[in-house]
Short mmCIF file of C-alpha atoms in Angstrom, two decimals:
data_model
loop_
_atom_site.label_atom_id
_atom_site.label_comp_id
_atom_site.label_asym_id
_atom_site.label_seq_id
_atom_site.Cartn_x
_atom_site.Cartn_y
_atom_site.Cartn_z
CA MET A 1 7.74 70.07 84.81
CA SER A 2 4.61 69.54 81.90
CA ARG A 3 4.20 65.61 80.43
CA LEU A 4 2.00 67.68 77.68
CA PRO A 5 3.48 66.96 74.43
CA GLY A 6 4.72 70.11 72.69
CA ALA A 7 2.15 69.97 69.83
CA VAL A 8 -0.44 70.19 72.81
CA LEU A 9 0.77 73.14 74.74
CA ARG A 10 1.16 76.01 72.34
CA HIS A 11 -2.54 75.01 71.08
CA LEU A 12 -3.39 75.77 73.87
CA ALA A 13 -0.99 78.88 74.14
CA ALA A 14 -3.25 79.64 70.99
CA ILE A 15 -6.50 79.03 72.64
CA ARG A 16 -5.58 81.03 75.66
CA ALA A 17 -4.51 84.18 73.16
CA MET A 18 -7.62 83.46 70.93
CA ILE A 19 -9.58 83.89 74.26
CA VAL A 20 -8.22 87.08 75.49
CA PHE A 21 -8.48 88.93 71.92
CA THR A 22 -11.32 87.95 71.79
CA VAL A 23 -12.46 89.57 74.80
CA ILE A 24 -10.49 92.26 73.63
CA CYS A 25 -11.32 93.20 70.98
CA GLY A 26 -14.56 91.60 70.43
CA ILE A 27 -16.58 92.61 73.38
CA ALA A 28 -14.40 95.10 75.68
CA TYR A 29 -13.54 97.22 72.64
CA PRO A 30 -16.56 97.63 71.22
CA LEU A 31 -18.10 98.30 74.61
CA VAL A 32 -16.07 101.32 75.44
CA MET A 33 -16.38 102.14 71.60
CA THR A 34 -19.95 102.47 72.12
CA GLY A 35 -19.99 104.19 75.42
CA ILE A 36 -17.33 107.23 74.21
CA GLY A 37 -20.10 106.78 71.04
CA GLN A 38 -22.95 107.86 73.15
CA VAL A 39 -21.49 109.49 75.70
CA ALA A 40 -19.61 111.76 73.70
CA PHE A 41 -21.38 112.16 70.13
CA LYS A 42 -24.57 110.59 71.16
CA ASN A 43 -26.45 112.41 67.90
CA GLN A 44 -24.80 110.98 65.23
CA ALA A 45 -24.32 107.39 66.84
CA ASP A 46 -27.63 107.22 66.32
CA GLY A 47 -28.01 108.04 62.85
CA SER A 48 -28.22 111.81 62.68
CA LEU A 49 -32.04 112.01 63.38
CA ILE A 50 -34.46 114.32 63.26
CA THR A 51 -37.66 114.60 64.43
CA ASN A 52 -40.66 116.89 64.41
CA SER A 53 -42.65 119.21 66.78
CA LYS A 54 -44.37 115.67 68.42
CA GLY A 55 -41.29 113.82 68.68
CA GLN A 56 -41.68 111.66 65.50
CA VAL A 57 -38.10 110.78 63.25
CA ILE A 58 -39.40 112.17 59.88
CA GLY A 59 -35.40 111.75 58.20
CA SER A 60 -31.75 111.67 58.87
CA LYS A 61 -29.12 114.41 58.43
CA ALA A 62 -26.74 112.19 56.88
CA LEU A 63 -29.17 110.60 54.23
CA CYS A 64 -31.00 111.80 51.57
CA GLN A 65 -35.03 112.48 50.84
CA THR A 66 -36.75 112.20 47.28
CA PHE A 67 -39.34 114.84 46.56
CA VAL A 68 -40.89 113.64 42.90
CA ASN A 69 -44.06 112.97 41.77
CA PRO A 70 -45.52 110.13 39.21
CA SER A 71 -43.66 110.69 35.64
CA SER A 72 -46.22 112.17 33.01
CA ALA A 73 -44.40 111.10 30.47
CA GLU A 74 -43.37 108.11 31.73
CA ALA A 75 -46.03 106.39 33.55
CA ALA A 76 -45.11 103.12 32.19
CA LEU A 77 -42.45 103.25 34.56
CA ASN A 78 -43.51 105.08 37.63
CA LYS A 79 -42.10 103.18 40.42
CA LYS A 80 -40.87 105.05 43.14
CA ASP A 81 -38.73 104.30 46.73
CA GLY A 82 -36.76 100.94 46.44
CA VAL A 83 -37.22 100.14 42.82
CA THR A 84 -35.76 101.60 40.02
CA GLY A 85 -38.18 104.07 37.61
CA TYR A 86 -39.28 107.71 36.91
CA ALA A 87 -40.44 110.51 38.36
CA ASP A 88 -41.04 113.71 38.18
CA PRO A 89 -39.48 116.68 40.46
CA ILE A 90 -41.60 118.53 42.31
CA ASN A 91 -40.94 122.33 41.75
CA LYS A 92 -41.05 123.36 45.99
CA TYR A 93 -38.35 121.69 47.29
CA PHE A 94 -34.81 121.47 46.57
CA GLN A 95 -33.59 118.49 44.95
CA SER A 96 -31.12 116.16 45.64
CA ARG A 97 -28.02 115.00 43.21
CA PRO A 98 -29.48 112.06 40.60
CA THR A 99 -29.18 108.48 40.18
CA PHE A 100 -27.29 106.29 37.64
CA ALA A 101 -28.95 102.98 37.34
CA ASN A 102 -29.25 100.13 34.89
CA ASP A 103 -32.81 99.68 34.86
CA SER A 104 -34.06 96.37 33.20
CA THR A 105 -37.51 97.47 33.07
CA ALA A 106 -36.97 100.24 30.86
CA GLY A 107 -33.80 98.26 29.15
CA GLY A 108 -31.29 100.28 29.86
CA TYR A 109 -28.77 103.08 31.88
CA THR A 110 -30.99 105.63 33.58
CA ILE A 111 -30.48 109.03 34.84
CA GLN A 112 -33.17 110.02 37.04
CA LEU A 113 -33.95 111.47 40.80
CA ALA A 114 -36.84 109.34 41.55
CA ASP A 115 -34.63 105.80 42.50
CA GLY A 116 -32.14 107.88 44.50
CA CYS A 117 -32.31 107.90 48.46
CA ASN A 118 -32.64 104.30 47.91
CA TYR A 119 -31.90 102.73 51.43
CA SER A 120 -32.28 99.15 50.42
CA ALA A 121 -29.48 99.98 48.14
CA SER A 122 -26.10 101.60 47.94
CA GLY A 123 -23.95 102.59 45.05
CA SER A 124 -22.94 103.63 41.82
CA ASN A 125 -22.77 102.43 38.54
CA ASN A 126 -19.33 101.23 36.44
CA LEU A 127 -19.47 103.88 33.63
CA GLY A 128 -16.20 106.11 33.70
CA PRO A 129 -15.95 109.34 31.91
CA ASN A 130 -15.09 108.28 28.19
CA SER A 131 -18.62 105.92 28.51
CA PRO A 132 -20.66 107.46 25.51
CA THR A 133 -23.48 106.25 27.77
CA LEU A 134 -22.87 108.28 30.57
CA VAL A 135 -21.62 111.24 27.98
CA THR A 136 -25.14 111.05 27.11
CA LEU A 137 -27.31 110.46 30.27
CA ILE A 138 -25.32 113.41 31.62
CA THR A 139 -26.32 115.55 28.38
CA ASP A 140 -29.92 114.89 28.83
CA MET A 141 -30.00 115.63 32.34
CA ARG A 142 -28.34 118.21 32.19
CA THR A 143 -31.25 119.34 29.68
CA ASN A 144 -33.71 118.76 32.46
CA VAL A 145 -32.05 120.66 34.82
CA ALA A 146 -31.96 123.32 32.85
CA LYS A 147 -35.36 123.38 32.05
CA PHE A 148 -36.21 122.64 35.55
CA ASP A 149 -34.30 125.12 37.37
CA SER A 150 -35.27 128.06 34.64
CA VAL A 151 -37.94 130.78 36.01
CA PRO A 152 -39.00 133.97 34.82
CA GLY A 153 -36.47 136.81 35.19
CA TYR A 154 -33.78 134.06 36.07
CA THR A 155 -32.81 131.84 33.05
CA VAL A 156 -30.54 128.58 33.77
CA THR A 157 -28.76 127.27 30.54
CA ALA A 158 -27.42 123.90 30.17
CA SER A 159 -24.13 124.56 30.29
CA GLN A 160 -24.20 126.60 33.79
CA VAL A 161 -25.71 123.75 35.49
CA ALA A 162 -23.30 122.60 38.83
CA THR A 163 -21.76 119.28 38.02
CA ASP A 164 -23.73 117.97 41.03
CA ALA A 165 -26.94 118.52 39.14
CA VAL A 166 -26.07 115.77 36.49
CA THR A 167 -23.86 113.36 38.22
CA ALA A 168 -24.50 110.68 40.89
CA SER A 169 -22.52 110.82 44.38
CA GLY A 170 -20.68 107.61 45.43
CA SER A 171 -23.53 105.93 47.47
CA GLY A 172 -26.46 107.11 45.88
CA GLU A 173 -28.20 108.44 49.32
CA GLU A 174 -25.45 111.92 49.78
CA PRO A 175 -28.29 114.43 50.93
CA TYR A 176 -24.88 117.76 50.52
CA ILE A 177 -24.90 119.38 47.45
CA THR A 178 -22.64 121.93 46.26
CA PRO A 179 -23.55 126.04 46.91
CA GLU A 180 -23.49 126.72 43.57
CA ASN A 181 -26.50 123.39 42.77
CA ALA A 182 -28.65 125.17 46.15
CA ASP A 183 -27.78 128.80 44.44
CA GLN A 184 -29.16 127.75 41.31
CA GLN A 185 -32.06 126.17 41.92
CA ALA A 186 -33.16 129.69 45.10
CA ALA A 187 -35.10 131.58 42.30
CA ARG A 188 -37.43 128.19 41.58
CA ILE A 189 -38.01 127.70 44.19
CA ALA A 190 -38.90 131.41 45.78
CA GLN A 191 -41.10 131.49 42.84
CA THR A 192 -42.91 128.23 43.00
CA ARG A 193 -43.42 129.57 47.38
CA GLY A 194 -43.99 132.52 46.66
CA ILE A 195 -41.12 134.41 48.77
CA SER A 196 -37.88 136.13 47.78
CA VAL A 197 -34.89 134.88 46.71
CA ALA A 198 -33.34 136.16 49.83
CA GLN A 199 -35.62 133.98 51.69
CA VAL A 200 -34.81 131.59 49.99
CA ASP A 201 -30.69 132.25 50.80
CA ALA A 202 -30.84 132.68 54.20
CA LEU A 203 -32.72 129.07 54.61
CA ILE A 204 -29.45 127.60 52.54
CA GLY A 205 -26.61 129.37 54.62
CA ALA A 206 -28.73 127.80 57.87
CA SER A 207 -27.95 124.57 56.09
CA THR A 208 -24.30 124.80 55.15
CA THR A 209 -21.23 123.23 56.31
CA GLY A 210 -17.72 124.37 55.61
CA ARG A 211 -14.79 122.48 55.32
CA ASP A 212 -13.84 119.13 58.13
CA ILE A 213 -11.39 121.34 60.67
CA GLY A 214 -10.74 123.88 58.02
CA ILE A 215 -9.04 122.20 55.71
CA LEU A 216 -10.68 118.98 54.69
CA GLY A 217 -13.32 118.53 52.06
CA GLU A 218 -16.07 121.14 50.59
CA PRO A 219 -18.25 123.35 51.38
CA GLY A 220 -22.27 121.30 51.54
CA VAL A 221 -25.54 122.38 51.37
CA ASN A 222 -28.13 119.22 53.03
CA THR A 223 -30.88 119.06 51.61
CA THR A 224 -33.03 117.04 53.66
CA THR A 225 -32.48 119.20 56.55
CA LEU A 226 -33.16 122.59 53.89
CA ASN A 227 -36.36 121.27 52.90
CA ILE A 228 -38.02 120.49 56.30
CA ALA A 229 -36.55 124.16 57.65
CA LEU A 230 -38.78 125.23 53.57
CA ASP A 231 -41.84 123.69 55.15
CA GLN A 232 -41.94 124.72 58.41
CA GLN A 233 -41.28 128.36 57.44
CA TYR A 234 -42.84 128.58 54.14
CA SER A 235 -45.65 125.82 53.60
CA SER A 236 -47.01 126.02 50.06
CA SER A 237 -49.62 123.66 48.67
CA ASP A 238 -48.55 124.17 45.45
CA SER A 239 -47.69 120.40 43.47
CA SER A 240 -46.01 121.00 40.19
CA THR A 241 -43.84 119.09 38.74
CA THR A 242 -41.41 119.70 36.29
CA ALA A 243 -41.86 116.92 33.39
CA PHE A 244 -37.70 114.98 32.96
CA ALA A 245 -37.41 113.07 29.74
CA THR A 246 -36.19 109.55 30.71
CA GLY A 247 -32.80 109.14 28.86
CA VAL A 248 -32.99 105.57 28.47
CA THR A 249 -28.92 104.26 27.12
CA SER A 250 -28.11 100.93 26.35
#
């Protein structure tokens, strides 16, 4: 029979339980799950990394990349990769979804491509669908994108612009766009690179994923893998851009 007080015995039992569950949940379980991930899903567990012919990592299938140049209209606000700012999209690349930001430099909310894919900060904004600020920003971006994707023989009006081309994803780092958004950009890509729309469409199809297990989610086009494939198969020295209006609003 134990001579220890009941309170001490209860504390010892609690300590033993804590040690057991720490070993199980804090050591064994993570090690088992890491092992399963490395064996069964190594590519995804390592970050879905993309390498070039030299074995160098050039991106991740899970993250978007920015394809922009300094803005011709807003030189004072030209910032990129880690800081809020504006930039003009490069015509020969597919563009991922834009990012909304509260830009202290500009003194208000902005919608832009330059601040997208900022891996140091993930998130969106708190503007609701009835916000006049959000309506203004989306209207400005519709005008920008319609001009951007219109080429001789193929005109995109503001009302035809795909919804995901003018709205941000929840993280701001989403590489996927809708097939409608990709199709909207195909003519611009074809003209800039001197190839046919059919050739662009073939690459779009190769970078399109369907619904998970056939029923979950929607089909999406990965802009990161798509732009890499474009450069590999149809390289272009064209560096032209399209000027985007700022659309700063408080």
